[in-house]
Coordinates of C-alpha atoms in Angstrom, one line a residue:
M1007 CA -12.2 -14.2 -18.2
S1008 CA -9.3 -15.1 -20.6
D1009 CA -5.8 -14.0 -19.7
Q1010 CA -4.8 -11.6 -22.5
Y1011 CA -1.7 -10.3 -20.9
A1012 CA 0.8 -12.0 -23.2
H1013 CA -0.9 -10.6 -26.3
F1014 CA -0.8 -7.0 -25.0
Y1015 CA 2.7 -7.2 -23.6
D1016 CA 4.4 -9.0 -26.6
S1017 CA 2.8 -6.9 -29.3
F1018 CA 3.2 -3.5 -27.8
R1019 CA 5.4 -1.0 -29.7
W1020 CA 6.4 2.6 -28.6
L1021 CA 5.5 5.4 -31.0
V1022 CA 7.2 8.5 -29.6
P1023 CA 7.5 11.4 -31.9
A1024 CA 10.8 13.3 -32.1
N1025 CA 9.1 16.5 -31.2
L1026 CA 6.6 16.5 -28.3
N1027 CA 5.2 19.1 -26.0
I1028 CA 3.0 18.2 -23.0
A1029 CA 1.0 21.5 -23.3
V1030 CA 0.1 20.9 -26.9
E1031 CA -0.9 17.3 -26.3
C1032 CA -2.9 18.0 -23.1
C1033 CA -4.5 21.3 -23.9
H1034 CA -3.9 23.3 -27.1
R1035 CA -4.7 20.7 -29.6
W1036 CA -8.1 20.2 -28.0
A1037 CA -8.8 23.9 -27.9
Q1038 CA -8.1 24.2 -31.6
S1039 CA -10.6 21.5 -32.4
T1040 CA -14.1 23.0 -33.1
A1041 CA -15.7 19.9 -31.9
H1042 CA -13.7 19.7 -28.7
A1043 CA -13.0 23.3 -27.6
R1044 CA -16.0 23.6 -25.3
Q1045 CA -15.6 20.1 -23.8
I1046 CA -15.2 20.4 -20.0
A1047 CA -11.6 20.0 -19.0
I1048 CA -11.9 20.8 -15.3
F1049 CA -14.7 20.7 -12.7
F1050 CA -13.5 22.6 -9.7
E1051 CA -14.9 22.7 -6.1
D1052 CA -13.3 24.5 -3.2
E1053 CA -13.6 24.0 0.6
A1054 CA -16.7 26.2 0.7
S1055 CA -18.3 24.2 -2.2
Q1056 CA -17.8 27.1 -4.6
R1057 CA -17.7 25.6 -8.1
E1058 CA -16.2 26.4 -11.5
I1059 CA -16.2 24.8 -14.9
W1060 CA -13.2 25.2 -17.3
T1061 CA -13.4 24.2 -20.9
Y1062 CA -10.4 23.3 -23.0
E1063 CA -10.8 26.6 -24.8
R1064 CA -10.7 28.6 -21.6
L1065 CA -7.8 26.6 -20.3
S1066 CA -5.8 27.1 -23.5
Q1067 CA -6.5 30.9 -23.7
T1068 CA -5.6 31.5 -20.1
A1069 CA -2.4 29.4 -20.4
N1070 CA -1.5 31.5 -23.4
Q1071 CA -2.0 34.7 -21.4
L1072 CA 0.3 33.4 -18.7
S1073 CA 2.9 32.3 -21.3
N1074 CA 3.0 35.8 -22.6
G1075 CA 3.3 37.2 -19.1
L1076 CA 6.1 34.9 -18.2
T1077 CA 7.9 35.7 -21.4
R1078 CA 7.8 39.4 -20.6
M1079 CA 9.3 38.5 -17.2
G1080 CA 12.2 36.9 -19.0
V1081 CA 11.4 33.3 -18.5
K1082 CA 12.9 31.2 -21.3
R1083 CA 13.6 27.6 -22.3
G1084 CA 15.1 25.6 -19.5
D1085 CA 14.2 28.0 -16.7
R1086 CA 12.5 26.5 -13.6
V1087 CA 9.2 27.9 -12.5
A1088 CA 7.8 26.8 -9.1
V1089 CA 4.1 26.1 -8.8
V1090 CA 2.6 25.9 -5.3
L1091 CA -1.1 25.8 -5.9
G1092 CA -2.7 22.5 -4.9
Q1093 CA -5.7 21.2 -6.9
R1094 CA -7.2 24.3 -8.6
P1095 CA -7.6 25.3 -12.3
E1096 CA -4.8 27.9 -12.1
N1097 CA -2.4 25.0 -11.3
V1098 CA -3.2 23.4 -14.7
V1099 CA -2.9 26.8 -16.4
A1100 CA 0.6 27.3 -14.9
H1101 CA 1.8 23.9 -16.1
M1102 CA 0.5 24.4 -19.6
A1103 CA 2.1 27.9 -19.8
I1104 CA 5.4 26.6 -18.6
Y1105 CA 5.5 23.7 -21.0
S1106 CA 4.5 26.0 -23.9
L1107 CA 7.6 28.1 -23.1
G1108 CA 9.9 25.1 -23.1
A1109 CA 10.6 25.9 -19.4
I1110 CA 10.6 23.4 -16.6
A1111 CA 7.7 23.1 -14.1
L1112 CA 8.7 22.7 -10.5
P1113 CA 5.5 21.4 -8.8
L1114 CA 5.5 21.9 -5.0
S1115 CA 2.9 20.9 -2.4
N1116 CA 1.1 23.7 -0.7
L1117 CA 1.5 21.7 2.5
F1118 CA 5.2 22.3 2.5
G1119 CA 6.6 24.5 5.3
P1120 CA 9.2 27.2 4.7
E1121 CA 12.2 24.9 5.0
A1122 CA 10.9 22.3 2.6
L1123 CA 10.0 25.0 0.1
E1124 CA 13.4 26.7 0.5
Q1125 CA 15.3 23.5 0.0
R1126 CA 13.6 22.7 -3.3
I1127 CA 13.3 26.2 -4.7
K1128 CA 16.9 27.0 -3.9
D1129 CA 18.2 23.7 -5.2
A1130 CA 16.3 24.1 -8.5
E1131 CA 17.3 27.8 -8.7
A1132 CA 13.7 28.7 -9.7
R1133 CA 13.3 32.1 -11.3
V1134 CA 9.6 32.5 -10.7
A1135 CA 7.1 31.2 -8.1
I1136 CA 3.4 31.0 -8.6
F1137 CA 1.3 30.4 -5.4
D1138 CA -1.9 31.4 -3.6
D1139 CA -3.1 32.5 -0.2
T1140 CA -2.9 28.9 1.1
S1141 CA 0.9 28.7 0.7
S1142 CA 1.8 32.4 0.7
V1143 CA 3.1 32.6 4.3
N1144 CA 5.5 29.7 3.8
V1145 CA 6.6 30.8 0.3
L1146 CA 7.4 34.4 1.5
A1147 CA 9.2 33.0 4.6
A1148 CA 11.5 31.0 2.3
L1149 CA 12.1 34.0 0.0
P1150 CA 15.2 35.6 1.6
R1151 CA 17.4 32.5 1.1
C1152 CA 16.2 31.8 -2.5
T1153 CA 18.4 34.2 -4.3
A1154 CA 17.6 33.1 -7.8
L1155 CA 13.9 33.8 -7.2
K1156 CA 13.2 37.1 -9.0
Q1157 CA 9.4 37.1 -9.6
L1158 CA 6.4 36.2 -7.5
I1159 CA 2.9 35.7 -8.9
G1160 CA 0.1 35.3 -6.3
I1161 CA -3.6 34.4 -6.3
N1162 CA -5.5 36.2 -3.5
V1163 CA -2.2 37.3 -2.0
Q1164 CA -1.9 40.9 -0.7
D1165 CA 1.8 41.7 -0.5
E1166 CA 3.7 44.5 -2.3
R1167 CA 6.4 42.0 -3.4
V1168 CA 3.8 39.8 -5.2
L1169 CA 2.3 40.5 -8.6
H1170 CA -1.4 39.6 -8.6
W1171 CA -2.4 36.8 -11.0
R1172 CA -5.3 38.7 -12.5
S1173 CA -3.3 41.9 -13.0
L1174 CA -0.7 39.9 -14.9
L1175 CA -3.1 38.0 -17.1
I1176 CA -5.5 40.8 -18.0
R1177 CA -2.9 42.7 -20.0
Q1178 CA -1.8 39.7 -22.0
P1179 CA -3.1 38.4 -25.4
T1180 CA -4.9 35.1 -25.5
E1181 CA -2.7 33.8 -28.4
F1182 CA 0.7 32.3 -28.0
K1183 CA 2.7 29.9 -30.3
P1184 CA 4.2 27.1 -28.1
V1185 CA 8.0 26.6 -28.4
Q1186 CA 8.9 23.4 -30.3
T1187 CA 10.4 20.9 -27.9
K1188 CA 11.9 17.5 -28.4
S1189 CA 10.4 14.6 -26.6
S1190 CA 13.7 14.2 -24.7
D1191 CA 13.7 17.8 -23.6
P1192 CA 13.2 18.4 -19.8
A1193 CA 9.7 19.4 -18.8
I1194 CA 9.2 18.6 -15.1
L1195 CA 11.5 18.7 -12.0
L1196 CA 9.8 16.5 -9.4
Y1197 CA 11.4 16.1 -6.0
T1198 CA 11.1 12.7 -4.5
S1199 CA 8.8 12.4 -1.4
G1200 CA 11.6 11.8 1.0
T1201 CA 10.3 8.5 2.2
T1202 CA 13.8 7.1 2.6
G1203 CA 16.1 10.1 2.8
A1204 CA 16.6 13.7 1.6
P1205 CA 14.5 14.6 -1.4
K1206 CA 16.2 14.6 -4.8
G1207 CA 15.0 16.3 -7.9
A1208 CA 14.1 13.9 -10.7
L1209 CA 14.2 15.6 -14.1
L1210 CA 11.5 14.3 -16.4
P1211 CA 11.3 14.7 -20.1
H1212 CA 8.2 15.5 -22.2
S1213 CA 8.2 11.8 -23.3
V1214 CA 7.1 10.6 -19.8
L1215 CA 3.6 11.7 -20.8
I1216 CA 3.6 8.9 -23.5
G1217 CA 5.5 6.5 -21.2
N1218 CA 2.8 6.6 -18.6
L1219 CA -0.1 6.0 -21.0
P1220 CA 0.0 2.1 -21.3
G1221 CA -0.2 1.7 -17.5
F1222 CA -2.8 4.5 -17.1
V1223 CA -5.1 3.0 -19.8
A1224 CA -4.7 -0.5 -18.4
S1225 CA -5.1 0.4 -14.7
Q1226 CA -8.2 2.4 -15.5
N1227 CA -9.9 -0.5 -17.4
W1228 CA -9.2 0.9 -20.8
F1229 CA -9.6 4.6 -20.3
P1230 CA -11.2 6.5 -21.9
Q1231 CA -14.7 5.3 -22.4
P1232 CA -17.6 7.6 -23.5
G1233 CA -18.5 10.0 -20.6
D1234 CA -15.5 9.1 -18.4
V1235 CA -14.8 11.6 -15.6
F1236 CA -11.7 11.3 -13.5
W1237 CA -11.1 12.3 -9.9
S1238 CA -8.3 11.7 -7.3
P1239 CA -7.5 13.4 -4.1
A1240 CA -3.8 13.0 -5.0
D1241 CA -1.9 16.3 -4.9
W1242 CA -1.1 17.6 -8.4
A1243 CA 2.3 18.5 -7.1
W1244 CA 3.3 14.8 -7.0
T1245 CA 3.7 12.0 -9.5
G1246 CA 0.5 10.4 -8.3
G1247 CA -1.7 13.4 -8.9
L1248 CA 0.2 14.8 -11.9
M1249 CA 1.2 11.7 -13.9
D1250 CA -1.4 9.2 -12.7
A1251 CA -4.4 11.5 -12.9
L1252 CA -4.2 15.1 -14.3
L1253 CA -2.0 14.9 -17.4
P1254 CA -3.2 11.6 -18.9
T1255 CA -6.8 12.6 -18.4
L1256 CA -6.2 15.8 -20.3
Y1257 CA -4.2 14.0 -22.9
F1258 CA -7.3 12.0 -23.8
G1259 CA -9.5 15.2 -23.8
Q1260 CA -11.6 14.0 -20.9
S1261 CA -12.8 15.8 -17.8
I1262 CA -11.1 15.8 -14.4
V1263 CA -12.4 17.0 -11.0
G1264 CA -10.2 19.2 -8.9
T1265 CA -11.0 19.7 -5.2
R1266 CA -9.6 21.6 -2.3
G1267 CA -9.9 20.8 1.4
R1268 CA -9.0 18.1 3.8
F1269 CA -9.7 14.5 2.6
S1270 CA -12.6 12.7 4.3
A1271 CA -14.3 9.5 3.4
E1272 CA -17.7 11.1 3.3
R1273 CA -16.6 13.9 1.0
A1274 CA -14.8 11.5 -1.3
F1275 CA -18.1 9.6 -1.9
E1276 CA -20.0 12.9 -2.3
I1277 CA -17.6 14.1 -4.9
M1278 CA -17.8 10.9 -6.8
E1279 CA -21.6 11.0 -6.7
R1280 CA -22.0 14.7 -7.6
Y1281 CA -19.7 14.7 -10.6
R1282 CA -20.5 11.1 -11.7
V1283 CA -16.9 10.1 -11.4
T1284 CA -16.2 6.9 -13.4
N1285 CA -12.4 6.5 -12.8
T1286 CA -10.3 7.3 -9.8
F1287 CA -6.8 6.8 -8.2
L1288 CA -7.1 6.3 -4.4
F1289 CA -4.2 5.6 -2.1
P1290 CA -4.6 2.5 0.1
T1291 CA -4.7 4.9 3.1
A1292 CA -7.7 6.7 1.5
L1293 CA -9.4 3.3 0.7
K1294 CA -8.9 2.2 4.3
M1295 CA -10.5 5.3 5.6
M1296 CA -13.4 4.9 3.2
M1297 CA -13.9 1.3 4.2
K1298 CA -13.9 2.0 7.9
A1299 CA -16.2 5.1 7.6
V1300 CA -18.7 3.9 5.0
P1301 CA -18.6 0.1 4.9
E1302 CA -21.7 -0.1 2.6
P1303 CA -21.4 3.0 0.3
H1304 CA -24.2 1.9 -2.1
N1305 CA -26.7 2.3 0.6
R1306 CA -25.9 6.0 0.8
Y1307 CA -24.5 7.1 -2.5
R1308 CA -25.4 6.7 -6.2
L1309 CA -22.0 5.9 -7.8
V1310 CA -21.1 5.2 -11.4
L1311 CA -17.5 4.3 -10.6
R1312 CA -16.1 1.7 -13.0
A1313 CA -12.3 1.6 -12.2
I1314 CA -10.1 2.2 -9.2
M1315 CA -6.3 2.3 -9.4
S1316 CA -4.3 2.2 -6.1
A1317 CA -0.6 2.7 -5.4
G1318 CA 1.9 3.9 -2.8
E1319 CA 1.4 1.0 -0.4
S1320 CA 0.0 -2.5 -0.8
V1321 CA -3.8 -2.5 -0.8
G1322 CA -3.9 -5.8 1.1
E1323 CA -6.6 -8.5 0.9
T1324 CA -9.0 -6.8 3.4
V1325 CA -9.4 -3.6 1.4
F1326 CA -9.2 -5.6 -1.9
S1327 CA -12.2 -7.7 -0.9
W1328 CA -14.1 -4.7 0.4
C1329 CA -13.7 -2.9 -3.0
Q1330 CA -15.1 -6.0 -4.7
Q1331 CA -18.0 -6.6 -2.4
A1332 CA -19.0 -3.0 -1.5
L1333 CA -18.1 -1.2 -4.7
N1334 CA -18.4 -4.1 -7.2
I1335 CA -15.0 -3.1 -8.5
T1336 CA -11.7 -5.1 -8.5
P1337 CA -9.0 -2.5 -7.7
N1338 CA -6.0 -2.4 -10.0
E1339 CA -2.9 -2.0 -8.0
M1340 CA 0.0 -0.2 -9.6
F1341 CA 3.7 0.3 -8.8
G1342 CA 6.0 3.0 -9.9
Q1343 CA 8.1 5.9 -8.5
T1344 CA 8.9 9.5 -9.4
E1345 CA 11.9 8.5 -11.5
M1346 CA 10.0 5.9 -13.6
N1347 CA 6.3 5.7 -13.0
Y1348 CA 3.5 3.2 -14.0
L1349 CA 5.9 0.2 -14.4
V1350 CA 3.9 -2.7 -12.9
G1351 CA 0.2 -3.2 -12.2
N1352 CA -3.1 -4.9 -13.0
S1353 CA -5.9 -4.5 -15.5
H1354 CA -8.3 -7.1 -14.1
E1355 CA -10.6 -7.0 -17.2
K1356 CA -7.7 -8.1 -19.4
W1357 CA -5.7 -10.3 -17.1
P1358 CA -6.5 -11.7 -13.6
A1359 CA -5.7 -9.5 -10.6
K1360 CA -4.2 -11.5 -7.7
P1361 CA -5.1 -10.0 -4.3
G1362 CA -2.0 -8.6 -2.7
S1363 CA 0.1 -8.7 -5.9
M1364 CA 1.7 -5.6 -7.4
G1365 CA 0.7 -7.0 -10.8
R1366 CA 2.7 -7.6 -13.9
P1367 CA 5.0 -5.3 -15.9
Y1368 CA 2.8 -3.0 -18.1
P1369 CA 3.3 -3.2 -21.9
G1370 CA 6.3 -1.3 -23.0
H1371 CA 8.3 -1.8 -19.8
R1372 CA 11.0 -4.5 -19.3
V1373 CA 10.9 -5.0 -15.6
A1374 CA 12.8 -7.6 -13.6
V1375 CA 13.7 -8.5 -10.0
I1376 CA 17.5 -8.3 -9.8
D1377 CA 20.2 -9.1 -7.2
E1378 CA 23.0 -7.0 -5.9
S1379 CA 25.2 -7.8 -9.0
G1380 CA 22.4 -6.9 -11.4
Q1381 CA 21.5 -10.5 -12.3
V1382 CA 17.9 -11.5 -12.7
C1383 CA 16.6 -13.4 -9.7
A1384 CA 15.1 -16.8 -9.8
V1385 CA 11.3 -17.2 -9.5
G1386 CA 10.3 -16.6 -5.9
E1387 CA 13.6 -15.0 -4.9
I1388 CA 13.4 -11.5 -3.3
G1389 CA 15.4 -8.8 -5.0
D1390 CA 15.3 -5.2 -6.2
V1391 CA 12.6 -4.3 -8.7
A1392 CA 14.3 -2.6 -11.7
L1393 CA 13.5 -1.2 -15.1
N1394 CA 15.7 -1.7 -18.1
R1395 CA 16.6 1.3 -20.3
A1396 CA 15.1 -0.6 -23.3
D1397 CA 11.9 -2.5 -23.8
I1398 CA 11.8 -6.2 -24.9
H1399 CA 12.1 -5.0 -28.5
G1400 CA 15.3 -3.0 -27.8
H1401 CA 13.5 0.4 -28.0
P1402 CA 14.3 3.1 -25.4
D1403 CA 11.6 3.3 -22.7
P1404 CA 10.2 6.9 -22.7
I1405 CA 9.1 6.7 -19.0
L1406 CA 12.6 6.9 -17.6
F1407 CA 13.8 10.1 -15.9
L1408 CA 16.8 12.0 -17.3
G1409 CA 18.7 12.0 -14.1
Y1410 CA 18.8 13.7 -10.7
W1411 CA 19.1 17.4 -10.8
R1412 CA 22.7 18.4 -10.6
N1413 CA 23.5 15.1 -8.8
E1414 CA 25.5 12.8 -11.1
V1415 CA 26.6 10.6 -8.2
A1416 CA 23.1 9.8 -7.2
T1417 CA 22.1 9.2 -10.8
T1418 CA 25.0 6.8 -11.3
E1419 CA 24.2 4.9 -8.1
K1420 CA 20.6 4.5 -9.3
F1421 CA 21.8 2.2 -12.2
T1422 CA 23.4 -1.2 -12.4
G1423 CA 24.3 -1.5 -16.1
D1424 CA 21.1 -0.8 -18.1
W1425 CA 18.9 -1.6 -15.0
C1426 CA 17.5 1.3 -13.1
R1427 CA 16.9 0.2 -9.5
T1428 CA 13.7 1.3 -7.7
G1429 CA 14.9 0.4 -4.2
D1430 CA 11.8 -1.6 -3.6
L1431 CA 12.0 -5.3 -2.9
A1432 CA 9.7 -7.9 -4.4
K1433 CA 9.6 -11.4 -5.8
M1434 CA 8.2 -12.6 -9.1
D1435 CA 6.1 -15.7 -9.4
A1436 CA 6.0 -18.1 -12.4
E1437 CA 3.2 -16.2 -14.1
G1438 CA 5.1 -12.9 -14.0
Y1439 CA 3.2 -11.3 -11.0
L1440 CA 5.3 -9.3 -8.6
W1441 CA 4.8 -9.5 -4.8
Y1442 CA 5.9 -6.6 -2.8
A1443 CA 8.4 -7.2 0.1
G1444 CA 8.9 -3.6 1.2
R1445 CA 11.5 -0.9 0.7
A1446 CA 15.0 -2.1 0.9
D1447 CA 15.2 0.2 4.0
D1448 CA 12.1 -1.3 5.5
V1449 CA 13.0 -5.0 5.5
F1450 CA 14.8 -6.2 8.6
K1451 CA 16.0 -9.3 10.3
S1452 CA 14.8 -10.7 13.6
S1453 CA 16.4 -13.9 15.1
G1454 CA 17.8 -14.5 11.6
Y1455 CA 14.4 -14.3 9.8
R1456 CA 14.0 -11.7 7.1
I1457 CA 10.8 -9.7 7.7
G1458 CA 8.9 -7.3 5.5
P1459 CA 6.3 -5.0 7.2
G1460 CA 3.6 -5.3 4.5
E1461 CA 2.2 -8.8 5.4
I1462 CA 2.0 -8.0 9.1
E1463 CA 0.4 -4.6 8.5
N1464 CA -2.3 -6.2 6.3
C1465 CA -3.0 -8.8 8.8
L1466 CA -3.4 -6.3 11.6
L1467 CA -5.6 -4.1 9.4
E1468 CA -8.1 -7.0 9.2
H1469 CA -8.9 -6.5 12.9
P1470 CA -11.8 -4.1 13.6
A1471 CA -9.7 -2.2 16.2
V1472 CA -7.1 -1.1 13.6
A1473 CA -7.6 2.0 11.5
N1474 CA -4.0 2.2 10.3
V1475 CA -0.7 0.6 11.2
A1476 CA 3.0 0.7 10.6
V1477 CA 5.5 -2.1 11.5
V1478 CA 9.1 -1.4 12.1
P1479 CA 12.1 -3.1 13.9
K1480 CA 12.7 -2.3 17.5
P1481 CA 16.5 -2.9 18.3
D1482 CA 17.0 -5.9 20.6
E1483 CA 20.4 -7.1 21.8
E1484 CA 19.4 -10.8 21.8
R1485 CA 17.4 -11.0 18.5
G1486 CA 18.9 -8.1 16.6
A1487 CA 15.4 -6.6 16.4
V1488 CA 11.9 -7.5 17.3
V1489 CA 8.7 -6.7 15.5
K1490 CA 7.0 -3.5 16.7
A1491 CA 3.6 -2.1 15.5
F1492 CA 2.5 1.5 15.7
V1493 CA -1.3 1.3 15.6
V1494 CA -4.0 4.0 15.1
L1495 CA -7.2 2.7 16.7
T1496 CA -10.7 3.0 15.2
G1497 CA -13.1 5.2 17.1
E1498 CA -15.0 2.5 18.9
Y1499 CA -11.8 1.1 20.4
Q1500 CA -10.0 4.3 21.5
N1501 CA -11.4 4.2 25.0
Q1502 CA -11.0 0.5 25.6
A1503 CA -8.2 -1.1 27.7
K1504 CA -5.0 -1.0 25.7
Q1505 CA -3.6 -4.2 27.2
A1506 CA -6.6 -6.2 26.2
I1507 CA -6.4 -4.8 22.7
T1508 CA -2.7 -5.6 22.5
E1509 CA -3.3 -9.2 23.5
A1510 CA -6.1 -9.5 21.0
L1511 CA -4.0 -8.1 18.1
Q1512 CA -1.0 -10.3 19.0
Q1513 CA -3.3 -13.4 19.0
H1514 CA -4.8 -12.3 15.7
V1515 CA -1.4 -12.2 14.0
S1516 CA 0.1 -15.2 15.6
T1517 CA -2.8 -17.4 14.4
R1518 CA -2.4 -16.2 10.8
L1519 CA 1.3 -15.6 10.2
A1520 CA 4.6 -17.2 11.1
P1521 CA 5.4 -17.2 14.9
Y1522 CA 8.3 -14.8 14.4
E1523 CA 6.1 -12.2 12.7
Y1524 CA 3.7 -11.3 15.4
P1525 CA 4.4 -7.9 17.0
K1526 CA 6.2 -8.3 20.3
E1527 CA 5.3 -4.7 21.2
I1528 CA 2.4 -2.5 20.1
E1529 CA 2.3 1.3 20.6
Y1530 CA -0.9 3.3 20.1
I1531 CA -0.6 6.7 18.4
A1532 CA -3.1 9.3 17.1
E1533 CA -1.7 9.3 13.6
L1534 CA 1.1 7.8 11.6
P1535 CA 3.9 10.0 10.1
M1536 CA 3.0 10.3 6.4
T1537 CA 4.5 11.9 3.3
T1538 CA 2.2 14.3 1.5
T1539 CA 1.8 11.6 -1.1
G1540 CA 0.1 9.3 1.4
K1541 CA 3.0 7.0 2.1
I1542 CA 3.8 5.9 5.6
Q1543 CA 7.2 7.2 6.7
R1544 CA 8.5 4.1 8.5
R1545 CA 11.9 5.7 8.5
V1546 CA 10.7 8.2 11.0
L1547 CA 9.4 5.4 13.3
R1548 CA 12.6 3.4 12.9
Q1549 CA 14.6 6.5 14.0
L1550 CA 12.3 7.0 16.9
E1551 CA 12.9 3.4 18.1
E1552 CA 16.7 3.8 17.5
G1553 CA 16.7 7.0 19.5
R1554 CA 14.9 5.4 22.4
V1555 CA 17.6 2.8 22.6
N1556 CA 20.5 5.1 21.9
P1557 CA 19.5 8.8 22.5
Q1558 CA 22.8 10.1 21.2
K1559 CA 22.2 8.4 17.8
A1560 CA 18.9 10.1 17.5
G1561 CA 20.4 13.5 17.8
S1562 CA 17.9 16.3 17.4
R1563 CA 15.2 14.1 15.7
K1564 CA 11.8 14.4 17.3
A1565 CA 8.5 12.7 16.5
K1566 CA 5.0 14.2 17.1
F1567 CA 2.9 11.5 18.6
T1568 CA 0.2 11.4 21.3

């Protein structure tokens, strides 16, 4: 395969119209096309395997009904509307209706408890909340302290304070003229996952839809191809589900599968087989589970999968090799964050994918590794991955967020000159590939050595005893810190002697990595603390270790481990 990267990167030019509306681009324009109106937009399957099919025409008409209903409620341009619905067609309807009004969508996970919902709804001063029976208890519990919240719309919710979804829509016309919005107008208020601290609301403009496309197309091996169907278990309330799956699929007028229910490896394979899924975004955590549960999937399932994108954590060489051997697909790793998504990644059919690498900057994005002063680091030097406000041709990058919601200090701190810092550490090699070194908060020193958790975790994952793992520093008076691993065991090892497993794992790492990298201590737990986006919360584990050494410092923090 020839390396075509330089051609694509150097020749790329942004074409962002002055006026842009996500609902028009992802829904209404397709519904107005006679040839496309009855194209399937959404395949939906719930926990009980009840299924629905939504065409672009149905999606557009239902969104128009909701737009009319929200208008009568007094929702106007710039107002925030909370959407707590998970993967279901009504979630997409809500987004399209909100964008059509020029209002701002506030996507929230239906896994959030009352405090998490209250924090975000209250901070955003949302006027309306749309939710279903899955999240109703938590939404209603948060209601008393969300004083700006005036209207509640519920699906299968029996409460006198809640207007039923169907009752609202049935009285509304199916025609609505979308408000004209600029590409720079705010469209989405996405709160960060809280991996490294308190969540902040990243305000995204309509232009991020265009900004995500080069990376999406490349990471999905030049999506769309005829007959492409997309599925991802990623929650549509997060960047991964919304910007890496749902919106770009609809932008291209293709079909996406929406599913409800707890993720399992077997069900993931069943979904991909049943709907003939060609393209997917799977977190490394999901891929690890699938690899462990079904090591030889083609013996059990008829798959037509042609592209896998993965992000959130490093895939690692073990999972990378399994995808190639068991699925006959080279996974395209991608890197981005809520504030600026789809920055770096691979597209192995156009340029070589290096196992373990984050990839190269996608066309349209000027990405560099910078030091504390904002200077570009030398090849091989670890620094902060950052995005410049302008691409290599001097044009504004449409993927960049507008700022943190009502938090000018945090917005200012995010930038060093024209560089927007991600807070993720990496090094760039001579060919422009980036190699992840961890979050700035995750990297630590032991006996003077700088250690990132990723390499050690990937090494441990190669061992058949390890289902999942997180590496953090354990405070140590002599060394400053020692390497500690929290390990989730695979089923066949759960009843075996822990001391013997520990010695085997330590030996496994010490023979493969540097002597200072092997875990001096290993603790076995039932599950790792994860964000709802599938990222390991190493911060929680670090705090746990700090609290064990200094209980007063830990305060009231508690961890749920068994």
